[in-house]
Amino acid sequence: MLREVEKNEGNPFAKYIEYVEDDEVLGHLTYSLIYDRMEIDNICVEEPYRNKGIGTKLMSYLISLAIEYHVVNITLEVRLSNEIARHLYKKFGFREVALRKFYYGDEDGILMEKQVM
Ligand SMILES: CC(C)(COP(=O)(O)OP(=O)(O)OC[C@H]1O[C@@H](n2cnc3c(N)ncnc32)[C@H](O)[C@@H]1OP(=O)(O)O)[C@@H](O)C(=O)NCCC(=O)NCCS
């Protein structure tokens, strides 16, 4: 089951989606909704449950919210080495738009963007 959770933590733009099975949170996605833009801050699935489609469910849900909220675009940063995450984002139509040198200190980051509207 997917659910939206209120976890403001001082940031009025921050939003949180959880994937839950048998009362256990197996994955979550945090994002910011800033007027007509979304930014994915993090997506994470508990290790034993990876590669079973939970990340895909979280992303699908986020995109359905983006359409509902008339969001123009969604952006995110991902490590160059994170092939699984990059694959997941590309599957949802994200394009790699810029390379940010040493964004993670030890590693380059890729800025990805999906046009929604
Ligand atoms: C990235 C992450 C959220 C994906 O969640 P998930 O539940 O495993 O994702 P899914 O099972 O829905 O999809 C995984 C996809 O990656 C593909 N994949 C698996 N191993 C892969 C690899 N080595 N290289 C490329 N793609 C790979 C799978 O085939 C699947 O694609 P498909 O749906 O086209 O078959 C999860 O791996 C995770 O929590 N990683 C650690 C945290 C992280 O890196 N977050 C991203 C920060 S930007």
mmCIF file of N, CA and C and ligand atoms in Angstrom:
data_model
loop_
_atom_site.group_PDB
_atom_site.id
_atom_site.type_symbol
_atom_site.label_atom_id
_atom_site.label_comp_id
_atom_site.label_asym_id
_atom_site.label_seq_id
_atom_site.Cartn_x
_atom_site.Cartn_y
_atom_site.Cartn_z
ATOM 1 N N MET A 1 0.842 -1.188 0.000
ATOM 2 C CA MET A 1 0.000 0.000 0.000
ATOM 3 C C MET A 1 0.884 1.248 0.000
ATOM 4 N N LEU A 2 0.453 2.230 -0.784
ATOM 5 C CA LEU A 2 1.186 3.499 -0.808
ATOM 6 C C LEU A 2 0.424 4.513 0.021
ATOM 7 N N ARG A 3 1.148 5.310 0.796
ATOM 8 C CA ARG A 3 0.441 6.344 1.560
ATOM 9 C C ARG A 3 1.295 7.612 1.652
ATOM 10 N N GLU A 4 0.587 8.745 1.692
ATOM 11 C CA GLU A 4 1.283 10.022 1.871
ATOM 12 C C GLU A 4 1.328 10.315 3.361
ATOM 13 N N VAL A 5 2.486 10.767 3.837
ATOM 14 C CA VAL A 5 2.674 10.992 5.264
ATOM 15 C C VAL A 5 3.074 12.444 5.469
ATOM 16 N N GLU A 6 2.478 13.063 6.499
ATOM 17 C CA GLU A 6 2.862 14.441 6.853
ATOM 18 C C GLU A 6 4.106 14.378 7.718
ATOM 19 N N LYS A 7 5.219 14.905 7.234
ATOM 20 C CA LYS A 7 6.457 14.920 8.024
ATOM 21 C C LYS A 7 7.139 16.226 7.725
ATOM 22 N N ASN A 8 6.592 17.271 8.254
ATOM 23 C CA ASN A 8 7.018 18.605 7.841
ATOM 24 C C ASN A 8 8.468 18.926 8.192
ATOM 25 N N GLU A 9 8.874 18.610 9.390
ATOM 26 C CA GLU A 9 10.245 18.825 9.872
ATOM 27 C C GLU A 9 10.802 20.201 9.490
ATOM 28 N N GLY A 10 9.975 21.212 9.620
ATOM 29 C CA GLY A 10 10.461 22.578 9.407
ATOM 30 C C GLY A 10 10.496 23.031 7.960
ATOM 31 N N ASN A 11 10.263 22.121 7.021
ATOM 32 C CA ASN A 11 10.288 22.519 5.618
ATOM 33 C C ASN A 11 8.874 22.405 5.047
ATOM 34 N N PRO A 12 8.221 23.543 4.802
ATOM 35 C CA PRO A 12 6.825 23.484 4.362
ATOM 36 C C PRO A 12 6.645 22.853 2.991
ATOM 37 N N PHE A 13 7.720 22.740 2.209
ATOM 38 C CA PHE A 13 7.610 22.163 0.868
ATOM 39 C C PHE A 13 7.825 20.647 0.866
ATOM 40 N N ALA A 14 8.345 20.097 1.967
ATOM 41 C CA ALA A 14 8.748 18.689 1.982
ATOM 42 C C ALA A 14 7.538 17.755 2.075
ATOM 43 N N LYS A 15 7.564 16.685 1.263
ATOM 44 C CA LYS A 15 6.472 15.702 1.230
ATOM 45 C C LYS A 15 7.089 14.310 1.290
ATOM 46 N N TYR A 16 6.257 13.350 1.700
ATOM 47 C CA TYR A 16 6.781 12.028 1.992
ATOM 48 C C TYR A 16 5.764 10.979 1.552
ATOM 49 N N ILE A 17 6.232 9.985 0.804
ATOM 50 C CA ILE A 17 5.357 8.866 0.392
ATOM 51 C C ILE A 17 5.987 7.581 0.921
ATOM 52 N N GLU A 18 5.165 6.707 1.470
ATOM 53 C CA GLU A 18 5.684 5.430 1.978
ATOM 54 C C GLU A 18 5.030 4.263 1.243
ATOM 55 N N TYR A 19 5.796 3.201 1.084
ATOM 56 C CA TYR A 19 5.235 1.936 0.608
ATOM 57 C C TYR A 19 5.222 0.986 1.804
ATOM 58 N N VAL A 20 4.027 0.500 2.162
ATOM 59 C CA VAL A 20 3.868 -0.285 3.379
ATOM 60 C C VAL A 20 3.250 -1.647 3.058
ATOM 61 N N GLU A 21 3.789 -2.684 3.687
ATOM 62 C CA GLU A 21 3.170 -4.016 3.600
ATOM 63 C C GLU A 21 3.138 -4.596 5.002
ATOM 64 N N ASP A 22 2.012 -5.114 5.438
ATOM 65 C CA ASP A 22 1.868 -5.673 6.790
ATOM 66 C C ASP A 22 2.421 -4.727 7.860
ATOM 67 N N ASP A 23 2.054 -3.490 7.777
ATOM 68 C CA ASP A 23 2.466 -2.462 8.751
ATOM 69 C C ASP A 23 3.968 -2.172 8.751
ATOM 70 N N GLU A 24 4.678 -2.688 7.778
ATOM 71 C CA GLU A 24 6.117 -2.426 7.721
ATOM 72 C C GLU A 24 6.417 -1.501 6.542
ATOM 73 N N VAL A 25 7.180 -0.451 6.806
ATOM 74 C CA VAL A 25 7.538 0.481 5.737
ATOM 75 C C VAL A 25 8.722 -0.127 4.976
ATOM 76 N N LEU A 26 8.485 -0.488 3.708
ATOM 77 C CA LEU A 26 9.541 -1.146 2.917
ATOM 78 C C LEU A 26 10.259 -0.174 2.001
ATOM 79 N N GLY A 27 9.640 1.001 1.802
ATOM 80 C CA GLY A 27 10.296 1.965 0.923
ATOM 81 C C GLY A 27 9.683 3.340 1.130
ATOM 82 N N HIS A 28 10.436 4.365 0.791
ATOM 83 C CA HIS A 28 9.876 5.715 0.894
ATOM 84 C C HIS A 28 10.476 6.620 -0.169
ATOM 85 N N LEU A 29 9.751 7.673 -0.441
ATOM 86 C CA LEU A 29 10.219 8.681 -1.407
ATOM 87 C C LEU A 29 9.964 10.048 -0.777
ATOM 88 N N THR A 30 10.990 10.876 -0.706
ATOM 89 C CA THR A 30 10.791 12.233 -0.216
ATOM 90 C C THR A 30 10.962 13.201 -1.383
ATOM 91 N N TYR A 31 10.113 14.183 -1.413
ATOM 92 C CA TYR A 31 10.193 15.156 -2.492
ATOM 93 C C TYR A 31 9.746 16.524 -1.994
ATOM 94 N N SER A 32 10.091 17.538 -2.753
ATOM 95 C CA SER A 32 9.619 18.878 -2.437
ATOM 96 C C SER A 32 8.691 19.315 -3.552
ATOM 97 N N LEU A 33 7.590 19.909 -3.153
ATOM 98 C CA LEU A 33 6.652 20.483 -4.121
ATOM 99 C C LEU A 33 6.768 21.989 -3.974
ATOM 100 N N ILE A 34 7.415 22.622 -4.948
ATOM 101 C CA ILE A 34 7.692 24.050 -4.863
ATOM 102 C C ILE A 34 6.886 24.727 -5.976
ATOM 103 N N TYR A 35 5.670 25.164 -5.601
ATOM 104 C CA TYR A 35 4.743 25.762 -6.570
ATOM 105 C C TYR A 35 4.520 24.798 -7.729
ATOM 106 N N ASP A 36 5.026 25.099 -8.942
ATOM 107 C CA ASP A 36 4.734 24.219 -10.077
ATOM 108 C C ASP A 36 5.920 23.305 -10.416
ATOM 109 N N ARG A 37 6.812 23.091 -9.451
ATOM 110 C CA ARG A 37 7.963 22.200 -9.688
ATOM 111 C C ARG A 37 8.046 21.172 -8.578
ATOM 112 N N MET A 38 8.566 20.001 -8.933
ATOM 113 C CA MET A 38 8.851 18.992 -7.915
ATOM 114 C C MET A 38 10.332 18.663 -7.961
ATOM 115 N N GLU A 39 10.886 18.329 -6.791
ATOM 116 C CA GLU A 39 12.266 17.876 -6.715
ATOM 117 C C GLU A 39 12.268 16.596 -5.895
ATOM 118 N N ILE A 40 12.822 15.524 -6.434
ATOM 119 C CA ILE A 40 12.920 14.295 -5.648
ATOM 120 C C ILE A 40 14.171 14.421 -4.784
ATOM 121 N N ASP A 41 13.985 14.321 -3.469
ATOM 122 C CA ASP A 41 15.132 14.449 -2.558
ATOM 123 C C ASP A 41 15.757 13.083 -2.287
ATOM 124 N N ASN A 42 14.911 12.063 -2.202
ATOM 125 C CA ASN A 42 15.450 10.719 -1.970
ATOM 126 C C ASN A 42 14.386 9.676 -2.273
ATOM 127 N N ILE A 43 14.858 8.525 -2.740
ATOM 128 C CA ILE A 43 13.975 7.359 -2.854
ATOM 129 C C ILE A 43 14.803 6.194 -2.332
ATOM 130 N N CYS A 44 14.196 5.396 -1.476
ATOM 131 C CA CYS A 44 14.966 4.283 -0.907
ATOM 132 C C CYS A 44 14.034 3.116 -0.599
ATOM 133 N N VAL A 45 14.478 1.919 -0.980
ATOM 134 C CA VAL A 45 13.745 0.690 -0.685
ATOM 135 C C VAL A 45 14.647 -0.151 0.218
ATOM 136 N N GLU A 46 14.076 -0.752 1.257
ATOM 137 C CA GLU A 46 14.869 -1.595 2.166
ATOM 138 C C GLU A 46 15.553 -2.692 1.352
ATOM 139 N N GLU A 47 16.795 -2.946 1.682
ATOM 140 C CA GLU A 47 17.637 -3.779 0.825
ATOM 141 C C GLU A 47 17.028 -5.141 0.433
ATOM 142 N N PRO A 48 16.460 -5.896 1.380
ATOM 143 C CA PRO A 48 15.941 -7.220 0.984
ATOM 144 C C PRO A 48 14.771 -7.149 0.010
ATOM 145 N N TYR A 49 14.170 -5.966 -0.117
ATOM 146 C CA TYR A 49 12.962 -5.838 -0.941
ATOM 147 C C TYR A 49 13.228 -5.121 -2.259
ATOM 148 N N ARG A 50 14.493 -4.902 -2.560
ATOM 149 C CA ARG A 50 14.817 -4.202 -3.820
ATOM 150 C C ARG A 50 14.599 -5.116 -5.015
ATOM 151 N N ASN A 51 14.443 -4.492 -6.171
ATOM 152 C CA ASN A 51 14.289 -5.231 -7.431
ATOM 153 C C ASN A 51 12.993 -6.021 -7.499
ATOM 154 N N LYS A 52 11.985 -5.599 -6.755
ATOM 155 C CA LYS A 52 10.683 -6.271 -6.771
ATOM 156 C C LYS A 52 9.587 -5.311 -7.212
ATOM 157 N N GLY A 53 9.991 -4.146 -7.725
ATOM 158 C CA GLY A 53 8.998 -3.218 -8.268
ATOM 159 C C GLY A 53 8.515 -2.150 -7.309
ATOM 160 N N ILE A 54 9.047 -2.106 -6.092
ATOM 161 C CA ILE A 54 8.560 -1.106 -5.123
ATOM 162 C C ILE A 54 8.999 0.309 -5.545
ATOM 163 N N GLY A 55 10.234 0.443 -5.991
ATOM 164 C CA GLY A 55 10.708 1.754 -6.472
ATOM 165 C C GLY A 55 9.832 2.239 -7.622
ATOM 166 N N THR A 56 9.462 1.325 -8.502
ATOM 167 C CA THR A 56 8.599 1.671 -9.640
ATOM 168 C C THR A 56 7.241 2.161 -9.147
ATOM 169 N N LYS A 57 6.696 1.483 -8.129
ATOM 170 C CA LYS A 57 5.380 1.901 -7.589
ATOM 171 C C LYS A 57 5.480 3.298 -6.983
ATOM 172 N N LEU A 58 6.550 3.563 -6.242
ATOM 173 C CA LEU A 58 6.717 4.888 -5.628
ATOM 174 C C LEU A 58 6.823 5.968 -6.705
ATOM 175 N N MET A 59 7.601 5.692 -7.748
ATOM 176 C CA MET A 59 7.769 6.688 -8.828
ATOM 177 C C MET A 59 6.457 6.916 -9.575
ATOM 178 N N SER A 60 5.722 5.825 -9.853
ATOM 179 C CA SER A 60 4.425 5.965 -10.560
ATOM 180 C C SER A 60 3.489 6.853 -9.767
ATOM 181 N N TYR A 61 3.480 6.625 -8.455
ATOM 182 C CA TYR A 61 2.575 7.395 -7.597
ATOM 183 C C TYR A 61 2.962 8.868 -7.611
ATOM 184 N N LEU A 62 4.276 9.118 -7.520
ATOM 185 C CA LEU A 62 4.742 10.508 -7.542
ATOM 186 C C LEU A 62 4.313 11.191 -8.842
ATOM 187 N N ILE A 63 4.449 10.484 -9.942
ATOM 188 C CA ILE A 63 4.121 11.103 -11.232
ATOM 189 C C ILE A 63 2.612 11.347 -11.337
ATOM 190 N N SER A 64 1.820 10.448 -10.764
ATOM 191 C CA SER A 64 0.373 10.708 -10.784
ATOM 192 C C SER A 64 0.049 11.961 -9.953
ATOM 193 N N LEU A 65 0.774 12.168 -8.849
ATOM 194 C CA LEU A 65 0.570 13.395 -8.055
ATOM 195 C C LEU A 65 1.013 14.622 -8.854
ATOM 196 N N ALA A 66 2.131 14.485 -9.570
ATOM 197 C CA ALA A 66 2.649 15.616 -10.362
ATOM 198 C C ALA A 66 1.606 16.049 -11.396
ATOM 199 N N ILE A 67 0.940 15.070 -12.008
ATOM 200 C CA ILE A 67 -0.090 15.390 -13.019
ATOM 201 C C ILE A 67 -1.277 16.070 -12.330
ATOM 202 N N GLU A 68 -1.673 15.481 -11.193
ATOM 203 C CA GLU A 68 -2.814 16.047 -10.447
ATOM 204 C C GLU A 68 -2.530 17.491 -10.015
ATOM 205 N N TYR A 69 -1.293 17.782 -9.621
ATOM 206 C CA TYR A 69 -0.940 19.128 -9.132
ATOM 207 C C TYR A 69 -0.508 20.073 -10.264
ATOM 208 N N HIS A 70 -0.611 19.620 -11.504
ATOM 209 C CA HIS A 70 -0.212 20.439 -12.662
ATOM 210 C C HIS A 70 1.238 20.904 -12.572
ATOM 211 N N VAL A 71 2.091 19.995 -12.156
ATOM 212 C CA VAL A 71 3.515 20.303 -12.037
ATOM 213 C C VAL A 71 4.136 20.375 -13.437
ATOM 214 N N VAL A 72 5.029 21.344 -13.640
ATOM 215 C CA VAL A 72 5.653 21.518 -14.955
ATOM 216 C C VAL A 72 6.791 20.518 -15.148
ATOM 217 N N ASN A 73 7.670 20.427 -14.143
ATOM 218 C CA ASN A 73 8.774 19.470 -14.285
ATOM 219 C C ASN A 73 9.222 18.917 -12.934
ATOM 220 N N ILE A 74 9.904 17.765 -13.018
ATOM 221 C CA ILE A 74 10.449 17.121 -11.813
ATOM 222 C C ILE A 74 11.955 16.987 -12.036
ATOM 223 N N THR A 75 12.731 17.367 -11.024
ATOM 224 C CA THR A 75 14.188 17.224 -11.143
ATOM 225 C C THR A 75 14.726 16.388 -9.989
ATOM 226 N N LEU A 76 15.944 15.907 -10.160
ATOM 227 C CA LEU A 76 16.622 15.134 -9.114
ATOM 228 C C LEU A 76 18.111 15.086 -9.428
ATOM 229 N N GLU A 77 18.876 14.696 -8.426
ATOM 230 C CA GLU A 77 20.313 14.471 -8.593
ATOM 231 C C GLU A 77 20.587 13.009 -8.288
ATOM 232 N N VAL A 78 21.468 12.398 -9.070
ATOM 233 C CA VAL A 78 21.800 10.990 -8.816
ATOM 234 C C VAL A 78 23.302 10.792 -9.024
ATOM 235 N N ARG A 79 23.863 9.889 -8.230
ATOM 236 C CA ARG A 79 25.284 9.568 -8.405
ATOM 237 C C ARG A 79 25.487 8.890 -9.752
ATOM 238 N N LEU A 80 26.606 9.238 -10.378
ATOM 239 C CA LEU A 80 26.963 8.651 -11.673
ATOM 240 C C LEU A 80 26.978 7.115 -11.604
ATOM 241 N N SER A 81 27.438 6.571 -10.483
ATOM 242 C CA SER A 81 27.595 5.112 -10.360
ATOM 243 C C SER A 81 26.280 4.391 -10.055
ATOM 244 N N ASN A 82 25.209 5.131 -9.797
ATOM 245 C CA ASN A 82 23.966 4.489 -9.348
ATOM 246 C C ASN A 82 23.125 4.051 -10.557
ATOM 247 N N GLU A 83 23.561 2.941 -11.150
ATOM 248 C CA GLU A 83 22.941 2.514 -12.417
ATOM 249 C C GLU A 83 21.491 2.092 -12.236
ATOM 250 N N ILE A 84 21.186 1.506 -11.069
ATOM 251 C CA ILE A 84 19.804 1.038 -10.865
ATOM 252 C C ILE A 84 18.859 2.243 -10.803
ATOM 253 N N ALA A 85 19.256 3.247 -10.015
ATOM 254 C CA ALA A 85 18.411 4.446 -9.902
ATOM 255 C C ALA A 85 18.325 5.152 -11.261
ATOM 256 N N ARG A 86 19.449 5.265 -11.973
ATOM 257 C CA ARG A 86 19.407 5.953 -13.273
ATOM 258 C C ARG A 86 18.480 5.221 -14.240
ATOM 259 N N HIS A 87 18.526 3.866 -14.175
ATOM 260 C CA HIS A 87 17.632 3.059 -15.024
ATOM 261 C C HIS A 87 16.165 3.346 -14.665
ATOM 262 N N LEU A 88 15.893 3.376 -13.372
ATOM 263 C CA LEU A 88 14.514 3.606 -12.906
ATOM 264 C C LEU A 88 14.016 4.969 -13.395
ATOM 265 N N TYR A 89 14.844 5.999 -13.245
ATOM 266 C CA TYR A 89 14.408 7.342 -13.644
ATOM 267 C C TYR A 89 14.201 7.428 -15.163
ATOM 268 N N LYS A 90 15.113 6.796 -15.906
ATOM 269 C CA LYS A 90 14.968 6.845 -17.379
ATOM 270 C C LYS A 90 13.679 6.150 -17.806
ATOM 271 N N LYS A 91 13.354 5.063 -17.093
ATOM 272 C CA LYS A 91 12.122 4.336 -17.410
ATOM 273 C C LYS A 91 10.900 5.256 -17.302
ATOM 274 N N PHE A 92 10.984 6.252 -16.418
ATOM 275 C CA PHE A 92 9.872 7.190 -16.236
ATOM 276 C C PHE A 92 10.038 8.469 -17.051
ATOM 277 N N GLY A 93 10.948 8.442 -18.015
ATOM 278 C CA GLY A 93 11.057 9.574 -18.938
ATOM 279 C C GLY A 93 11.948 10.713 -18.454
ATOM 280 N N PHE A 94 12.755 10.463 -17.417
ATOM 281 C CA PHE A 94 13.716 11.490 -17.003
ATOM 282 C C PHE A 94 14.885 11.499 -17.979
ATOM 283 N N ARG A 95 15.365 12.714 -18.299
ATOM 284 C CA ARG A 95 16.528 12.879 -19.175
ATOM 285 C C ARG A 95 17.691 13.393 -18.350
ATOM 286 N N GLU A 96 18.875 12.968 -18.733
ATOM 287 C CA GLU A 96 20.071 13.453 -18.047
ATOM 288 C C GLU A 96 20.433 14.800 -18.675
ATOM 289 N N VAL A 97 20.353 15.875 -17.887
ATOM 290 C CA VAL A 97 20.515 17.207 -18.488
ATOM 291 C C VAL A 97 21.834 17.885 -18.143
ATOM 292 N N ALA A 98 22.504 17.466 -17.063
ATOM 293 C CA ALA A 98 23.790 18.105 -16.726
ATOM 294 C C ALA A 98 24.607 17.191 -15.832
ATOM 295 N N LEU A 99 25.921 17.326 -15.973
ATOM 296 C CA LEU A 99 26.835 16.589 -15.100
ATOM 297 C C LEU A 99 27.360 17.594 -14.087
ATOM 298 N N ARG A 100 27.226 17.285 -12.809
ATOM 299 C CA ARG A 100 27.713 18.209 -11.779
ATOM 300 C C ARG A 100 28.947 17.599 -11.141
ATOM 301 N N LYS A 101 30.083 18.166 -11.500
ATOM 302 C CA LYS A 101 31.379 17.643 -11.075
ATOM 303 C C LYS A 101 31.488 17.623 -9.552
ATOM 304 N N PHE A 102 31.855 16.462 -9.007
ATOM 305 C CA PHE A 102 32.109 16.284 -7.565
ATOM 306 C C PHE A 102 30.929 16.757 -6.702
ATOM 307 N N TYR A 103 29.736 16.619 -7.228
ATOM 308 C CA TYR A 103 28.545 17.038 -6.484
ATOM 309 C C TYR A 103 28.476 16.327 -5.129
ATOM 310 N N TYR A 104 28.903 15.039 -5.122
ATOM 311 C CA TYR A 104 28.851 14.255 -3.880
ATOM 312 C C TYR A 104 30.210 14.228 -3.186
ATOM 313 N N GLY A 105 31.073 15.167 -3.496
ATOM 314 C CA GLY A 105 32.412 15.202 -2.901
ATOM 315 C C GLY A 105 33.331 14.243 -3.610
ATOM 316 N N ASP A 106 33.052 12.946 -3.450
ATOM 317 C CA ASP A 106 33.908 11.929 -4.050
ATOM 318 C C ASP A 106 33.429 11.526 -5.445
ATOM 319 N N GLU A 107 32.284 12.004 -5.848
ATOM 320 C CA GLU A 107 31.706 11.493 -7.099
ATOM 321 C C GLU A 107 30.866 12.557 -7.797
ATOM 322 N N ASP A 108 30.812 12.452 -9.121
ATOM 323 C CA ASP A 108 29.986 13.389 -9.890
ATOM 324 C C ASP A 108 28.498 13.052 -9.712
ATOM 325 N N GLY A 109 27.684 14.075 -9.868
ATOM 326 C CA GLY A 109 26.242 13.875 -9.837
ATOM 327 C C GLY A 109 25.657 14.191 -11.201
ATOM 328 N N ILE A 110 24.540 13.561 -11.492
ATOM 329 C CA ILE A 110 23.844 13.863 -12.740
ATOM 330 C C ILE A 110 22.520 14.520 -12.387
ATOM 331 N N LEU A 111 22.258 15.643 -13.036
ATOM 332 C CA LEU A 111 20.965 16.298 -12.871
ATOM 333 C C LEU A 111 20.019 15.696 -13.905
ATOM 334 N N MET A 112 18.887 15.179 -13.433
ATOM 335 C CA MET A 112 17.903 14.593 -14.355
ATOM 336 C C MET A 112 16.599 15.383 -14.251
ATOM 337 N N GLU A 113 15.894 15.402 -15.382
ATOM 338 C CA GLU A 113 14.666 16.199 -15.424
ATOM 339 C C GLU A 113 13.591 15.479 -16.239
ATOM 340 N N LYS A 114 12.370 15.569 -15.752
ATOM 341 C CA LYS A 114 11.233 15.078 -16.530
ATOM 342 C C LYS A 114 10.245 16.220 -16.723
ATOM 343 N N GLN A 115 9.879 16.466 -17.969
ATOM 344 C CA GLN A 115 8.826 17.448 -18.252
ATOM 345 C C GLN A 115 7.492 16.758 -18.004
ATOM 346 N N VAL A 116 6.625 17.374 -17.260
ATOM 347 C CA VAL A 116 5.318 16.753 -16.970
ATOM 348 C C VAL A 116 4.232 17.406 -17.812
ATOM 349 N N MET A 117 4.223 18.746 -17.809
ATOM 350 C CA MET A 117 3.184 19.451 -18.571
ATOM 351 C C MET A 117 3.733 19.932 -19.899
HETATM 352 C C1 LIG B 1 17.015 2.851 -6.499
HETATM 353 C C2 LIG B 1 15.995 2.012 -5.732
HETATM 354 C C3 LIG B 1 15.075 2.951 -4.944
HETATM 355 C C4 LIG B 1 15.143 1.209 -6.732
HETATM 356 O O1 LIG B 1 14.104 0.554 -6.034
HETATM 357 P P1 LIG B 1 13.619 -0.912 -6.449
HETATM 358 O O2 LIG B 1 12.419 -1.239 -5.682
HETATM 359 O O3 LIG B 1 14.758 -1.847 -6.362
HETATM 360 O O4 LIG B 1 13.249 -0.632 -7.981
HETATM 361 P P2 LIG B 1 12.392 -1.546 -8.976
HETATM 362 O O5 LIG B 1 12.429 -2.961 -8.524
HETATM 363 O O6 LIG B 1 11.052 -0.929 -9.177
HETATM 364 O O7 LIG B 1 13.168 -1.337 -10.342
HETATM 365 C C5 LIG B 1 14.522 -1.637 -10.434
HETATM 366 C C6 LIG B 1 14.905 -1.556 -11.908
HETATM 367 O O8 LIG B 1 16.340 -1.559 -11.997
HETATM 368 C C7 LIG B 1 16.736 -2.597 -12.877
HETATM 369 N N1 LIG B 1 18.060 -3.031 -12.449
HETATM 370 C C8 LIG B 1 18.375 -3.953 -11.509
HETATM 371 N N2 LIG B 1 19.718 -4.060 -11.406
HETATM 372 C C9 LIG B 1 20.248 -3.192 -12.319
HETATM 373 C C10 LIG B 1 21.580 -2.828 -12.679
HETATM 374 N N3 LIG B 1 22.637 -3.380 -12.105
HETATM 375 N N4 LIG B 1 21.748 -1.864 -13.619
HETATM 376 C C11 LIG B 1 20.678 -1.259 -14.231
HETATM 377 N N5 LIG B 1 19.377 -1.582 -13.918
HETATM 378 C C12 LIG B 1 19.188 -2.522 -12.976
HETATM 379 C C13 LIG B 1 15.656 -3.638 -12.741
HETATM 380 O O9 LIG B 1 15.633 -4.509 -13.861
HETATM 381 C C14 LIG B 1 14.421 -2.741 -12.702
HETATM 382 O O10 LIG B 1 14.117 -2.247 -13.978
HETATM 383 P P3 LIG B 1 12.826 -2.754 -14.833
HETATM 384 O O11 LIG B 1 11.629 -2.348 -14.038
HETATM 385 O O12 LIG B 1 12.967 -2.022 -16.142
HETATM 386 O O13 LIG B 1 12.982 -4.244 -14.949
HETATM 387 C C15 LIG B 1 16.692 1.008 -4.755
HETATM 388 O O14 LIG B 1 17.645 0.282 -5.478
HETATM 389 C C16 LIG B 1 17.372 1.668 -3.560
HETATM 390 O O15 LIG B 1 16.757 1.894 -2.523
HETATM 391 N N6 LIG B 1 18.670 1.968 -3.709
HETATM 392 C C17 LIG B 1 19.432 2.598 -2.619
HETATM 393 C C18 LIG B 1 19.071 4.032 -2.447
HETATM 394 C C19 LIG B 1 19.323 4.808 -3.707
HETATM 395 O O16 LIG B 1 20.326 4.637 -4.387
HETATM 396 N N7 LIG B 1 18.389 5.722 -4.024
HETATM 397 C C20 LIG B 1 18.490 6.601 -5.181
HETATM 398 C C21 LIG B 1 19.095 7.894 -4.749
HETATM 399 S S1 LIG B 1 19.171 9.032 -6.104
#
